[in-house]
Amino acid sequence: MKKILIILMFFAMPAFAAPLQVVATLPSLAAIAKEVGGPLVQVEALTSPHQDPHYADAKPSLIVTLNRADAVIVNGLELEVGWLPPLLQQARNGKIQKGTPGYIDAAASVQLLGVPKGVIDRAMGDVHPGGNPHFLIDPRAGARVAVAIGQGLGRLDAAHAATYQQNAAALAQKLTALAKAETARFAQLPPARRTLVAYHDSLLYLVDWLGLRQIATLEPRPGIAPNPQHVAEVLQQMKAAAVPVIAQEAFYPENTSKTVSKLAGAKLVSLPGGARFPTETYEDHVRGLAQALYSALAP
Amino acid sequence: MIRFPTVLKHCGFALAWLAATWPRAGHAQTTDDTAALAAALAADVSATAAPEPAGGGDSPLMPSIALIFDGAAAWFSDRDNLQSGGHDPTRTGFNLQQLELHMESNVDPYVHFAANIVWGPDGVELEEGFAQTTALPGNLQVKAGKFLNPFGRLNPTHPHAWHFVDAPFALTKLLGGDGSRGLGTECAWLAPLPWFFEARVAVSHPDPDTGRSFVDAAAAKPVHALGDMVWTGNLRQFFALNDDWSLYWGLSTQQGSSPQAFAGSTQIYATDLYLRWRPVANTDRSALSLQAEALWRRRDWLGRQMDDWAGYAQLVAEINPRWEAGVRAELGSGVQDDPLDKAWVGQRQRHTLQATYYPSHFFRLRLQGSVDLPSWRPDPVYAGMLAIETVIGAHGAHSY
């Protein structure tokens, strides 16, 4: 009897002691989840900051990662629509399918921008019908996502719900303070310097947070590569408004941006595509982002 | 007062819940507890709202619908060309390759359903229509319905995912012009290993159009036993060599009875390889992929054994989001007096080049040229094709 009990305990132990296996689609989500979960969670990111999250490869190795997950955290708003659905479907993991507590959709907690009004059509480019999905570039959104992840993890591991929520609240507070400080710092810049041109329409939340004005994007429509006619128009606009900066995530091509920035006398700022998980925190990532932009915009 | 349909509904929910929460390893639960919980849940069910649709742009309760059109203008140096794929351009002039209506959606929390209805040169056909589980225990996944068999790399895919306008003859000759598919069921198991290792077994009803190596249209035999079905086995392994390099390797087999022979069988064995280099930090999303498949077949035919083989290798360069180029080499053998391909008595080679332009992610123009060298004919067959493809609607993502 004792032997049986010991054997039973041996099998039961890992179920209680093992950290929650959390998989995040993006490195910034992974960094937030790690900070919220601490030693209670083991976090893996499916993509790296070098990758354009619209176009990751649906590698079968990711099926194995998702197969073992207790929770998956997605950006949502169809950002991962090109590769995540078949992986989830083949993961054979009922715990992380849409509609279960193990499927945590970050977008559901964020105040969305760029929600298309009226009927949308592919002639408008790759418009995301639910709203602009690039909100992790804004720590105010990051704060909301941290809280949502805290609640989500608490639902999965009720014994530690309070810890997750405390960690999430602490992180949200730090991020909100950072957001406010940066907004105030950018407000000091002369209004003429507070403008930029983006490559893809992925800086909407950043522009909103830092009180900037986005004059144009180099892509004529989202997801459609720049063409000469459109680029010439953007160049005219940049010269007319003396736009000081072209900003883009490092995973977008730079050839056009380099040429245009040279012709327009603007600086080209390459922003990191996400937190360098696991070595960098989300907070440091966002702070670095703001700093890179600030030093380019400052006269 | 209790209304009978309500009781039925509650029982249904309770059963579904039981199936989904059946105790698994590490989640010991007594049957009493389970029954009590089930009863409580069933009582609550009428008060429970439907789960909120999780973020994303899916319209509520609408399946994802996509319409894919493939057509080509083609030229052949010889009217009697050897094109044998169901979606291949076959004549000089304009060719409809297919109009594919794809629909898919989750049926409920346990099952996903997908269908492909194809308008081809010969009319409308249900190409695929199958349900697939999403949450079975034991790393299992079961499919049932009509679907492309899990044989090799190209067979389970649709023309939209191909890198050449036509299908390699290795597949059209050994598996059939429409690929190997049929009505049946499939079980796929993901091994609990640190790397991706998947085993699949499928059994499908023999059909002359989609299993030519196993059943003949003129002499279709009724099925008496499981051995009269077409059995497909597939092992796949994936190795993420590093961030940039990956290798996907598969072994496949198909077994069934031989067409016409009363006691004989047909066996097909194949291996496929997909080596992909995609530098993860490349901003042009450039990639280089080498894909190869080799198939070997043995048939018993009226007391005689016939062996033949065929294969192809292709190298595709995704230069940037707008441009792609590829080269493909094909080689295959033939046998004397083959009742399926009477003229095909010797070796055949075909070499193909393609260049593709993508104005957007959903529209492509593909220019392709090939030279076909059947050893049994005096002259090569040259072909040139310009194919277009458009995709509208919510087209799902591709598997690797």
XYZ file of C-alpha atoms in Angstrom:
699
model
C 0.000 0.000 0.000
C 2.776 2.391 0.997
C 4.660 1.561 -2.189
C 1.618 2.306 -4.290
C 1.157 5.607 -2.507
C 4.765 6.585 -3.118
C 4.454 5.670 -6.786
C 1.218 7.618 -7.041
C 2.856 10.620 -5.397
C 5.750 10.371 -7.811
C 3.346 10.665 -10.730
C 1.255 13.330 -9.107
C 4.211 15.522 -8.009
C 5.143 17.089 -11.323
C 1.540 18.123 -11.913
C 1.747 20.359 -8.850
C 5.384 21.419 -8.842
C 6.032 22.034 -12.529
C 5.839 25.637 -13.665
C 3.048 26.607 -16.038
C 4.190 26.169 -19.654
C 3.394 29.435 -21.391
C 3.939 30.015 -25.101
C 3.760 33.525 -26.529
C 3.646 34.240 -30.250
C 5.762 37.413 -29.971
C 8.915 38.078 -27.931
C 7.388 41.186 -26.284
C 4.417 39.121 -25.087
C 6.851 36.510 -23.792
C 8.791 39.167 -21.860
C 5.587 40.493 -20.264
C 4.400 36.973 -19.387
C 7.736 36.120 -17.783
C 7.612 39.202 -15.610
C 4.027 38.478 -14.590
C 4.613 34.777 -13.955
C 8.126 34.889 -12.510
C 9.363 31.471 -11.378
C 5.814 30.073 -11.577
C 5.942 29.990 -15.372
C 8.244 28.798 -18.100
C 7.874 30.998 -21.166
C 8.778 30.371 -24.777
C 8.383 32.771 -27.700
C 7.454 31.409 -31.135
C 9.157 34.249 -33.028
C 12.183 36.478 -32.551
C 12.351 40.293 -32.706
C 14.089 39.949 -36.104
C 10.989 38.410 -37.647
C 8.074 40.214 -39.223
C 5.235 38.662 -37.202
C 2.937 38.770 -40.231
C 5.154 36.319 -42.085
C 6.672 33.717 -39.775
C 7.066 30.171 -41.119
C 4.634 27.636 -39.619
C 7.500 25.312 -38.668
C 6.410 21.913 -37.344
C 8.819 22.357 -34.421
C 6.401 25.017 -33.175
C 3.656 22.356 -33.126
C 5.748 20.459 -30.583
C 6.123 23.621 -28.462
C 2.372 24.289 -28.581
C 1.573 20.651 -27.874
C 3.147 20.985 -24.424
C 1.754 24.392 -23.553
C -0.670 25.129 -20.741
C -1.364 28.554 -22.205
C -0.783 30.388 -25.449
C -0.669 34.182 -25.515
C -1.416 35.679 -28.912
C -1.278 39.262 -30.135
C -4.579 38.773 -31.968
C -6.309 40.994 -34.539
C -5.140 38.525 -37.201
C -1.483 39.543 -36.849
C -0.549 35.833 -36.714
C -3.246 34.658 -39.126
C -0.651 33.633 -41.725
C 0.942 30.935 -39.590
C -0.655 30.328 -36.183
C -4.022 28.702 -37.052
C -2.591 25.522 -38.653
C -0.115 25.184 -35.783
C -2.864 25.423 -33.167
C -4.997 22.991 -35.093
C -2.206 20.423 -35.300
C -1.023 20.943 -31.729
C -3.533 18.358 -30.431
C -3.851 20.446 -27.319
C -7.391 21.160 -26.195
C -6.115 23.435 -23.416
C -5.004 26.215 -25.755
C -7.698 26.316 -28.414
C -9.705 29.496 -29.020
C -12.411 29.925 -26.422
C -10.555 28.091 -23.656
C -8.923 29.822 -20.645
C -5.539 28.709 -22.029
C -5.977 30.902 -25.119
C -5.094 34.436 -24.021
C -5.771 37.091 -26.637
C -3.790 40.233 -25.793
C -5.783 42.405 -28.197
C -8.965 41.825 -26.224
C -7.607 43.995 -23.383
C -6.310 46.912 -25.434
C -7.956 50.174 -26.475
C -7.690 49.715 -30.196
C -6.715 52.235 -32.817
C -7.135 52.046 -36.563
C -10.368 50.078 -36.476
C -11.635 50.377 -40.056
C -14.949 52.116 -40.464
C -17.445 50.808 -42.958
C -16.851 48.072 -45.478
C -13.253 47.025 -46.025
C -11.780 45.534 -49.121
C -8.392 44.075 -50.129
C -7.963 46.931 -52.586
C -7.128 48.856 -49.408
C -4.177 46.490 -48.822
C -3.759 44.136 -45.877
C -6.189 45.929 -43.602
C -6.793 44.168 -40.296
C -10.569 44.165 -39.911
C -10.450 44.206 -36.098
C -8.083 47.198 -35.783
C -4.371 47.976 -36.029
C -2.556 45.036 -34.365
C 0.797 46.736 -33.595
C -0.099 47.892 -30.070
C 2.833 46.318 -28.192
C 4.972 49.260 -29.266
C 3.013 51.344 -26.720
C 3.652 50.699 -22.977
C 0.116 51.882 -22.124
C -1.162 48.934 -24.157
C 1.608 46.805 -22.630
C 0.282 47.666 -19.165
C -3.212 46.522 -20.084
C -1.823 43.354 -21.639
C 0.165 42.633 -18.454
C -3.021 42.877 -16.388
C -4.882 40.622 -18.815
C -2.064 38.065 -18.722
C -2.105 38.216 -14.907
C -5.823 37.454 -14.904
C -5.397 34.759 -17.535
C -2.618 32.960 -15.665
C -4.619 33.283 -12.453
C -7.508 31.442 -14.058
C -5.182 28.594 -15.065
C -3.314 28.395 -11.760
C -5.836 29.580 -9.174
C -3.502 28.790 -6.260
C -1.201 31.602 -7.357
C -3.795 33.971 -8.795
C -2.936 36.683 -6.266
C 0.779 36.532 -7.106
C 0.116 36.858 -10.847
C -2.197 39.775 -10.301
C 0.234 41.558 -7.963
C 3.113 41.091 -10.409
C 0.908 42.279 -13.259
C -0.220 45.343 -11.321
C 3.382 46.214 -10.410
C 4.486 45.897 -14.024
C 1.491 47.875 -15.261
C 2.350 50.640 -12.832
C 5.974 50.792 -14.010
C 4.867 50.844 -17.646
C 2.282 53.552 -17.059
C 4.868 55.702 -15.271
C 7.313 55.190 -18.134
C 4.619 56.059 -20.656
C 3.788 59.290 -18.849
C 7.416 60.331 -18.452
C 8.119 59.771 -22.153
C 4.964 61.604 -23.222
C 6.091 64.579 -21.127
C 9.637 64.421 -22.524
C 8.461 64.292 -26.149
C 6.054 67.187 -25.485
C 9.140 69.358 -24.872
C 10.242 68.897 -28.465
C 9.377 71.744 -30.850
C 6.115 70.845 -32.659
C 7.893 70.909 -36.025
C 10.158 68.098 -34.831
C 7.305 65.916 -33.654
C 6.562 64.381 -37.045
C 7.654 61.193 -38.759
C 7.140 58.937 -41.721
C 6.725 55.208 -41.141
C 7.418 52.298 -43.491
C 4.369 50.190 -42.590
C 1.364 51.452 -40.671
C 2.788 49.833 -37.547
C 3.620 52.947 -35.488
C 0.077 54.160 -34.959
C 0.077 53.443 -31.205
C 3.600 54.871 -30.765
C 2.601 58.069 -32.518
C -0.490 58.335 -30.316
C 1.480 57.695 -27.126
C 4.268 60.206 -27.822
C 2.069 62.910 -29.305
C 3.652 62.674 -32.736
C 2.193 63.172 -36.172
C 2.635 60.515 -38.859
C 2.767 62.303 -42.199
C 2.729 59.187 -44.422
C 3.834 55.593 -44.812
C 6.269 54.433 -47.484
C 3.960 51.564 -48.306
C 1.151 53.004 -50.427
C -1.280 50.690 -48.625
C -0.613 48.274 -45.785
C 1.400 45.268 -46.976
C 1.837 46.630 -50.536
C 5.523 47.335 -51.297
C 6.506 50.981 -52.013
C 6.227 52.050 -55.649
C 8.123 54.959 -57.265
C 5.094 57.212 -57.732
C 3.998 56.933 -54.127
C 7.549 57.324 -52.814
C 7.943 60.508 -54.852
C 4.774 61.895 -53.271
C 5.994 60.992 -49.783
C 9.300 62.709 -50.525
C 7.436 65.895 -51.526
C 5.386 65.752 -48.319
C 8.492 65.186 -46.211
C 10.288 68.146 -47.748
C 7.240 70.390 -47.405
C 6.746 69.528 -43.716
C 10.498 69.173 -42.949
C 9.881 65.731 -41.451
C 12.986 64.842 -39.444
C 12.611 61.064 -39.224
C 11.657 57.899 -41.071
C 11.039 55.198 -38.475
C 10.497 51.501 -38.999
C 10.911 48.169 -37.251
C 14.151 46.381 -38.063
C 12.311 43.602 -39.911
C 11.185 45.882 -42.741
C 13.416 46.461 -45.792
C 15.555 49.602 -45.623
C 16.632 50.298 -49.222
C 13.788 52.672 -50.071
C 13.816 54.282 -46.638
C 17.572 54.952 -46.843
C 17.244 56.661 -50.207
C 14.216 58.705 -49.211
C 15.716 59.779 -45.891
C 18.874 60.924 -47.670
C 16.892 62.893 -50.266
C 14.631 64.418 -47.632
C 17.468 65.209 -45.236
C 15.822 63.038 -42.570
C 17.249 60.437 -40.236
C 16.368 56.763 -40.607
C 15.570 55.181 -37.238
C 15.523 51.428 -37.036
C 13.362 50.322 -34.116
C 13.735 46.887 -32.513
C 10.881 44.605 -33.595
C 10.239 43.403 -30.061
C 11.882 42.753 -26.714
C 15.040 40.638 -26.962
C 13.460 37.884 -24.877
C 14.716 36.426 -22.538
C 17.629 38.820 -21.950
C 15.716 42.091 -22.138
C 12.583 43.128 -20.246
C 9.618 44.638 -22.057
C 10.088 47.851 -20.107
C 13.721 48.188 -21.238
C 12.666 47.411 -24.795
C 10.059 50.186 -24.849
C 12.403 52.625 -23.126
C 15.075 51.897 -25.729
C 12.553 52.422 -28.477
C 11.513 55.818 -27.158
C 15.151 56.824 -26.625
C 16.127 55.879 -30.190
C 13.295 57.965 -31.537
C 13.900 60.878 -29.160
C 17.566 61.246 -30.041
C 16.642 61.336 -33.731
C 13.844 63.873 -33.261
C 15.691 66.189 -30.848
C 17.105 69.169 -32.727
C -42.904 20.755 -15.790
C -40.020 19.274 -17.740
C -40.093 19.430 -21.495
C -38.575 16.452 -23.231
C -36.315 18.333 -25.730
C -34.794 20.324 -22.866
C -33.884 17.101 -21.088
C -32.313 15.794 -24.268
C -30.324 18.987 -24.661
C -29.056 18.771 -21.110
C -28.044 15.138 -21.594
C -26.184 16.101 -24.756
C -24.255 18.844 -23.028
C -23.461 16.579 -20.110
C -22.134 13.891 -22.457
C -20.039 16.364 -24.419
C -18.646 17.781 -21.220
C -17.829 14.295 -19.944
C -16.026 13.447 -23.170
C -13.983 16.625 -22.968
C -13.050 16.288 -19.340
C -12.528 12.545 -19.147
C -9.816 12.023 -16.529
C -6.325 11.952 -17.983
C -2.941 11.280 -16.392
C -2.244 13.776 -13.629
C -5.871 14.836 -13.334
C -7.275 12.095 -11.132
C -10.934 12.657 -10.389
C -13.390 10.239 -8.889
C -16.349 9.133 -10.962
C -18.664 10.461 -8.232
C -17.140 13.907 -8.499
C -17.314 13.809 -12.254
C -20.945 12.767 -12.224
C -21.844 15.431 -9.688
C -20.009 18.093 -11.676
C -21.632 16.926 -14.880
C -25.059 17.133 -13.314
C -24.383 20.595 -11.930
C -23.049 21.757 -15.265
C -25.974 20.325 -17.174
C -28.319 22.179 -14.848
C -26.428 25.414 -15.451
C -26.052 25.019 -19.144
C -29.235 26.788 -20.136
C -28.114 29.795 -18.122
C -24.645 29.873 -19.698
C -24.022 32.311 -22.499
C -22.205 31.159 -25.611
C -18.431 31.721 -25.341
C -17.377 35.144 -26.551
C -15.652 35.009 -29.890
C -11.977 35.576 -29.093
C -10.457 38.676 -30.773
C -9.564 38.711 -34.431
C -11.765 39.625 -37.299
C -13.849 36.495 -37.724
C -17.441 37.370 -38.348
C -19.554 35.686 -35.724
C -20.430 32.122 -36.723
C -19.426 32.619 -40.358
C -16.957 30.067 -41.732
C -13.806 31.411 -43.392
C -14.517 31.451 -47.104
C -11.974 31.826 -49.894
C -12.248 31.595 -53.648
C -9.086 30.719 -55.549
C -8.849 30.918 -59.328
C -6.068 29.340 -61.399
C -5.959 29.702 -65.155
C -3.233 29.589 -67.787
C -2.460 30.477 -71.358
C -0.306 27.663 -72.725
C 1.560 26.592 -75.825
C 2.730 23.050 -76.635
C 5.042 22.111 -79.503
C 3.059 18.901 -79.976
C -0.714 18.639 -79.657
C -0.278 15.144 -78.261
C 1.496 16.309 -75.120
C 1.899 14.178 -72.011
C 0.258 16.470 -69.433
C -1.553 14.214 -66.975
C -2.394 16.309 -63.899
C -5.988 17.184 -63.136
C -5.056 20.875 -62.802
C -2.438 20.916 -65.598
C -2.872 23.122 -68.650
C -3.297 20.518 -71.407
C -3.840 22.396 -74.672
C -2.455 25.290 -76.634
C -4.679 28.241 -75.841
C -6.484 29.200 -72.681
C -6.934 26.657 -69.904
C -9.045 26.651 -66.768
C -7.005 24.939 -64.081
C -9.459 25.298 -61.259
C -11.771 27.523 -59.333
C -11.580 26.398 -55.732
C -14.099 27.325 -53.075
C -12.547 26.752 -49.680
C -14.551 26.915 -46.478
C -13.550 26.052 -42.959
C -14.583 26.638 -39.396
C -14.619 25.090 -35.985
C -17.723 22.950 -35.610
C -17.556 23.051 -31.830
C -14.726 23.003 -29.275
C -13.672 19.524 -30.388
C -13.912 19.397 -34.161
C -12.823 21.524 -37.123
C -14.370 21.161 -40.567
C -12.908 22.119 -43.948
C -14.184 21.694 -47.487
C -12.804 22.359 -50.964
C -15.261 22.437 -53.812
C -13.526 22.604 -57.159
C -14.818 23.713 -60.537
C -12.479 22.179 -63.094
C -12.553 21.593 -66.832
C -14.727 18.520 -66.211
C -17.285 20.070 -63.900
C -17.786 20.531 -60.178
C -16.374 18.164 -57.631
C -16.083 17.878 -53.893
C -12.309 17.655 -53.713
C -12.105 17.578 -49.939
C -14.638 17.743 -47.115
C -13.518 16.490 -43.760
C -13.857 16.888 -40.029
C -10.721 16.885 -37.889
C -10.465 16.652 -34.132
C -8.601 19.355 -32.224
C -8.606 18.122 -28.657
C -8.272 14.339 -28.472
C -6.092 12.987 -25.676
C -2.929 10.976 -26.296
C -1.558 13.390 -28.934
C -3.962 11.873 -31.444
C -5.782 13.628 -34.229
C -8.477 11.945 -36.283
C -9.835 13.012 -39.645
C -12.919 11.652 -41.369
C -14.561 12.481 -44.671
C -13.065 12.967 -48.106
C -9.492 14.207 -48.076
C -6.093 14.082 -49.752
C -4.119 11.167 -48.406
C -1.047 11.905 -46.277
C 1.375 10.575 -48.889
C 4.591 12.505 -49.478
C 4.939 16.264 -49.527
C 3.026 17.581 -52.528
C 0.035 15.218 -52.590
C -1.754 16.626 -49.517
C -1.472 20.209 -50.851
C -3.530 22.255 -53.334
C -2.361 23.996 -56.538
C -2.356 27.297 -54.671
C 0.591 26.038 -52.584
C 2.537 24.661 -55.579
C 5.587 26.354 -57.041
C 5.030 25.165 -60.619
C 2.018 25.492 -62.915
C 1.661 21.728 -63.386
C 2.062 18.696 -61.137
C 5.164 16.480 -61.322
C 4.494 13.371 -63.422
C 5.819 11.156 -60.641
C 2.659 11.953 -58.704
C 0.178 11.998 -61.577
C 1.431 8.636 -62.872
C 1.685 6.719 -59.614
C -1.013 8.409 -57.511
C -3.341 9.786 -60.173
C -4.016 13.043 -61.991
C -6.137 14.320 -59.126
C -3.764 13.097 -56.458
C -4.378 10.298 -54.013
C -7.474 11.018 -52.010
C -10.782 9.465 -51.133
C -13.482 8.851 -48.622
C -12.058 7.478 -45.456
C -10.487 8.208 -42.152
C -7.040 9.089 -40.868
C -5.363 8.897 -37.510
C -2.268 10.998 -36.821
C -0.107 10.690 -33.737
C 2.467 13.186 -32.538
C 5.229 11.337 -30.706
C 6.180 12.761 -27.298
C 9.724 13.523 -28.432
C 11.705 16.755 -28.264
C 11.501 17.139 -32.056
C 8.546 16.875 -34.447
C 7.859 13.213 -35.219
C 4.446 12.391 -36.562
C 2.960 9.075 -37.701
C -0.189 8.881 -39.817
C -2.316 6.012 -41.007
C -5.182 6.578 -43.408
C -7.634 4.157 -44.910
C -9.704 5.174 -47.900
C -12.280 3.629 -50.180
C -10.721 2.670 -53.538
C -11.872 4.954 -56.331
C -10.545 4.778 -59.910
C -10.228 8.567 -60.273
C -8.158 9.076 -57.169
C -6.349 5.745 -56.731
C -5.455 4.505 -60.204
C -2.778 2.117 -58.957
C -5.375 0.230 -56.917
C -8.618 0.163 -58.857
C -9.534 0.238 -62.510
C -12.564 2.162 -63.752
C -13.681 -0.742 -65.971
C -13.325 -3.362 -63.268
C -14.143 -1.671 -59.981
C -14.496 -4.328 -57.335
C -16.768 -4.132 -54.321
C -15.088 -3.902 -50.944
C -15.421 -7.061 -48.871
C -12.710 -6.645 -46.283
C -10.356 -4.035 -44.861
C -7.680 -5.413 -47.168
C -9.669 -4.176 -50.177
C -9.233 -0.587 -48.984
C -6.315 1.665 -49.833
C -4.021 2.040 -46.825
C -1.626 4.969 -46.518
C 1.149 5.251 -43.959
C 3.303 8.289 -43.394
C 6.134 9.184 -41.009
C 7.322 12.787 -40.848
C 10.172 14.347 -38.930
C 11.170 17.961 -38.723
C 14.526 19.268 -37.632
C 14.988 22.970 -36.928
C 18.742 22.851 -37.588
C 19.050 26.460 -36.450
C 17.017 29.671 -36.823
C 17.704 29.788 -40.556
C 17.896 26.147 -41.708
C 15.212 23.492 -41.428
C 14.847 19.970 -42.710
C 11.546 18.155 -43.145
C 11.767 14.484 -44.038
C 9.016 11.995 -44.744
C 8.561 8.319 -45.531
C 5.315 7.149 -47.102
C 3.686 3.984 -48.303
C 0.427 2.981 -49.923
C -0.883 -0.564 -49.971
C -3.946 -2.070 -51.545
C -5.191 -4.575 -54.044
C -4.038 -4.397 -57.614
C -6.536 -3.263 -60.258
C -7.968 -6.274 -62.105
C -5.833 -8.884 -60.410
C -7.910 -11.107 -58.174
C -5.186 -12.034 -55.761
C -2.492 -9.455 -56.342
C -1.586 -6.266 -54.601
C -0.068 -2.886 -55.267
C 2.556 -1.296 -53.053
C 4.007 2.177 -53.362
C 6.910 3.439 -51.260
C 8.206 6.982 -51.230
C 10.476 9.392 -49.462
C 10.339 13.165 -49.518
C 12.751 15.825 -48.403
C 12.339 19.556 -47.866
C 15.398 21.579 -46.992
C 14.698 25.262 -46.428
C 17.011 28.141 -45.777
C 15.311 31.313 -44.638
C 17.599 33.763 -42.874
C 15.385 34.926 -40.082
C 16.699 38.487 -40.043
C 16.439 39.009 -43.807
C 14.131 41.954 -44.402
C 13.223 40.842 -47.937
C 11.844 37.561 -46.562
C 14.193 35.729 -48.943
C 14.329 31.958 -48.812
C 15.763 29.053 -50.760
C 14.032 25.661 -50.684
C 15.069 22.312 -52.062
C 12.249 19.805 -52.357
C 12.512 16.253 -53.673
C 10.296 13.187 -53.760
C 11.061 9.690 -55.048
C 8.405 6.999 -55.498
C 8.676 3.277 -56.258
C 5.717 1.054 -57.162
C 5.162 -2.705 -57.487
C 1.975 -4.113 -59.016
C 0.808 -7.684 -59.484
C -0.939 -7.871 -62.781
C -2.307 -11.144 -64.122
C 0.537 -13.196 -62.756
C 3.192 -10.672 -63.669
C 5.046 -8.263 -61.408
C 5.564 -4.734 -62.668
C 7.993 -2.361 -60.959
C 8.437 1.278 -61.853
C 9.687 4.450 -60.194
C 9.618 8.208 -60.635
C 10.742 11.316 -58.830
C 11.430 15.002 -59.017
C 13.647 17.596 -57.390
C 12.981 21.316 -57.369
C 14.858 24.353 -56.162
C 12.805 27.470 -55.480
C 14.230 30.875 -54.638
C 11.902 33.348 -52.941
C 13.878 36.441 -53.838
C 11.645 39.014 -52.172
C 7.909 39.380 -51.561
C 7.427 40.186 -55.259
C 9.653 37.700 -57.077
C 10.239 33.982 -57.033
C 12.064 31.660 -59.419
C 12.359 27.900 -59.591
C 13.850 25.000 -61.486
C 12.535 21.425 -61.479
C 13.985 18.173 -62.832
C 11.849 15.052 -63.218
C 12.762 11.505 -64.048
C 10.682 8.341 -64.257
C 10.740 4.822 -65.643
C 8.184 2.899 -67.667
C 7.348 -0.755 -68.217
C 6.328 -2.670 -71.335
C 2.606 -3.368 -71.674
C 1.604 -1.272 -68.696
C -2.203 -1.393 -68.749
C -2.405 2.030 -67.039
C 0.024 3.885 -69.309
C 0.252 1.830 -72.495
C 2.473 4.238 -74.406
C 4.862 4.855 -71.511
C 7.412 2.114 -72.149
C 10.698 3.751 -71.258
C 12.373 6.507 -69.316
C 10.985 10.026 -69.327
C 12.658 13.254 -68.281
C 11.187 16.707 -67.998
C 12.951 19.928 -67.090
C 11.087 23.050 -66.059
C 11.922 26.669 -65.256
C 9.551 29.182 -63.701
C 9.538 32.838 -62.715
C 6.723 34.262 -60.616
C 5.664 37.818 -59.949
C 3.435 38.639 -56.979
C 1.853 42.108 -57.318
C 0.402 41.357 -53.885
C 0.120 38.456 -51.529
C -3.133 37.372 -53.155
C -2.308 37.608 -56.852
C 0.426 35.936 -58.833
C 1.577 35.682 -62.443
C 3.748 32.702 -63.279
C 5.736 32.167 -66.466
C 6.942 28.631 -67.024
C 8.840 26.798 -69.744
C 9.601 23.101 -69.984
C 11.101 20.461 -72.191
C 9.682 16.954 -71.981
C 11.896 14.078 -73.168
C 10.011 10.773 -73.375
C 12.486 8.132 -74.599
C 9.781 6.390 -76.612
C 9.059 9.385 -78.834
C 11.259 10.812 -81.532
C 10.896 14.495 -80.575
C 10.863 16.387 -77.296
C 7.708 18.269 -76.306
C 8.278 21.925 -75.507
C 5.778 23.867 -73.450
C 5.342 27.477 -72.372
C 2.737 28.698 -69.904
C 1.620 31.953 -68.384
C -0.598 31.293 -65.398
C -2.530 33.613 -63.134
C -3.867 33.008 -59.686
C -6.154 35.183 -57.606
C -7.291 34.613 -54.042
C -10.221 36.410 -52.489
C -11.693 35.985 -49.057
C -10.267 34.817 -45.785
C -7.696 32.393 -47.050
C -6.246 30.235 -44.310
C -2.551 29.893 -43.584
C -0.409 27.192 -45.141
C 1.174 24.324 -43.335
C 4.966 24.194 -43.554
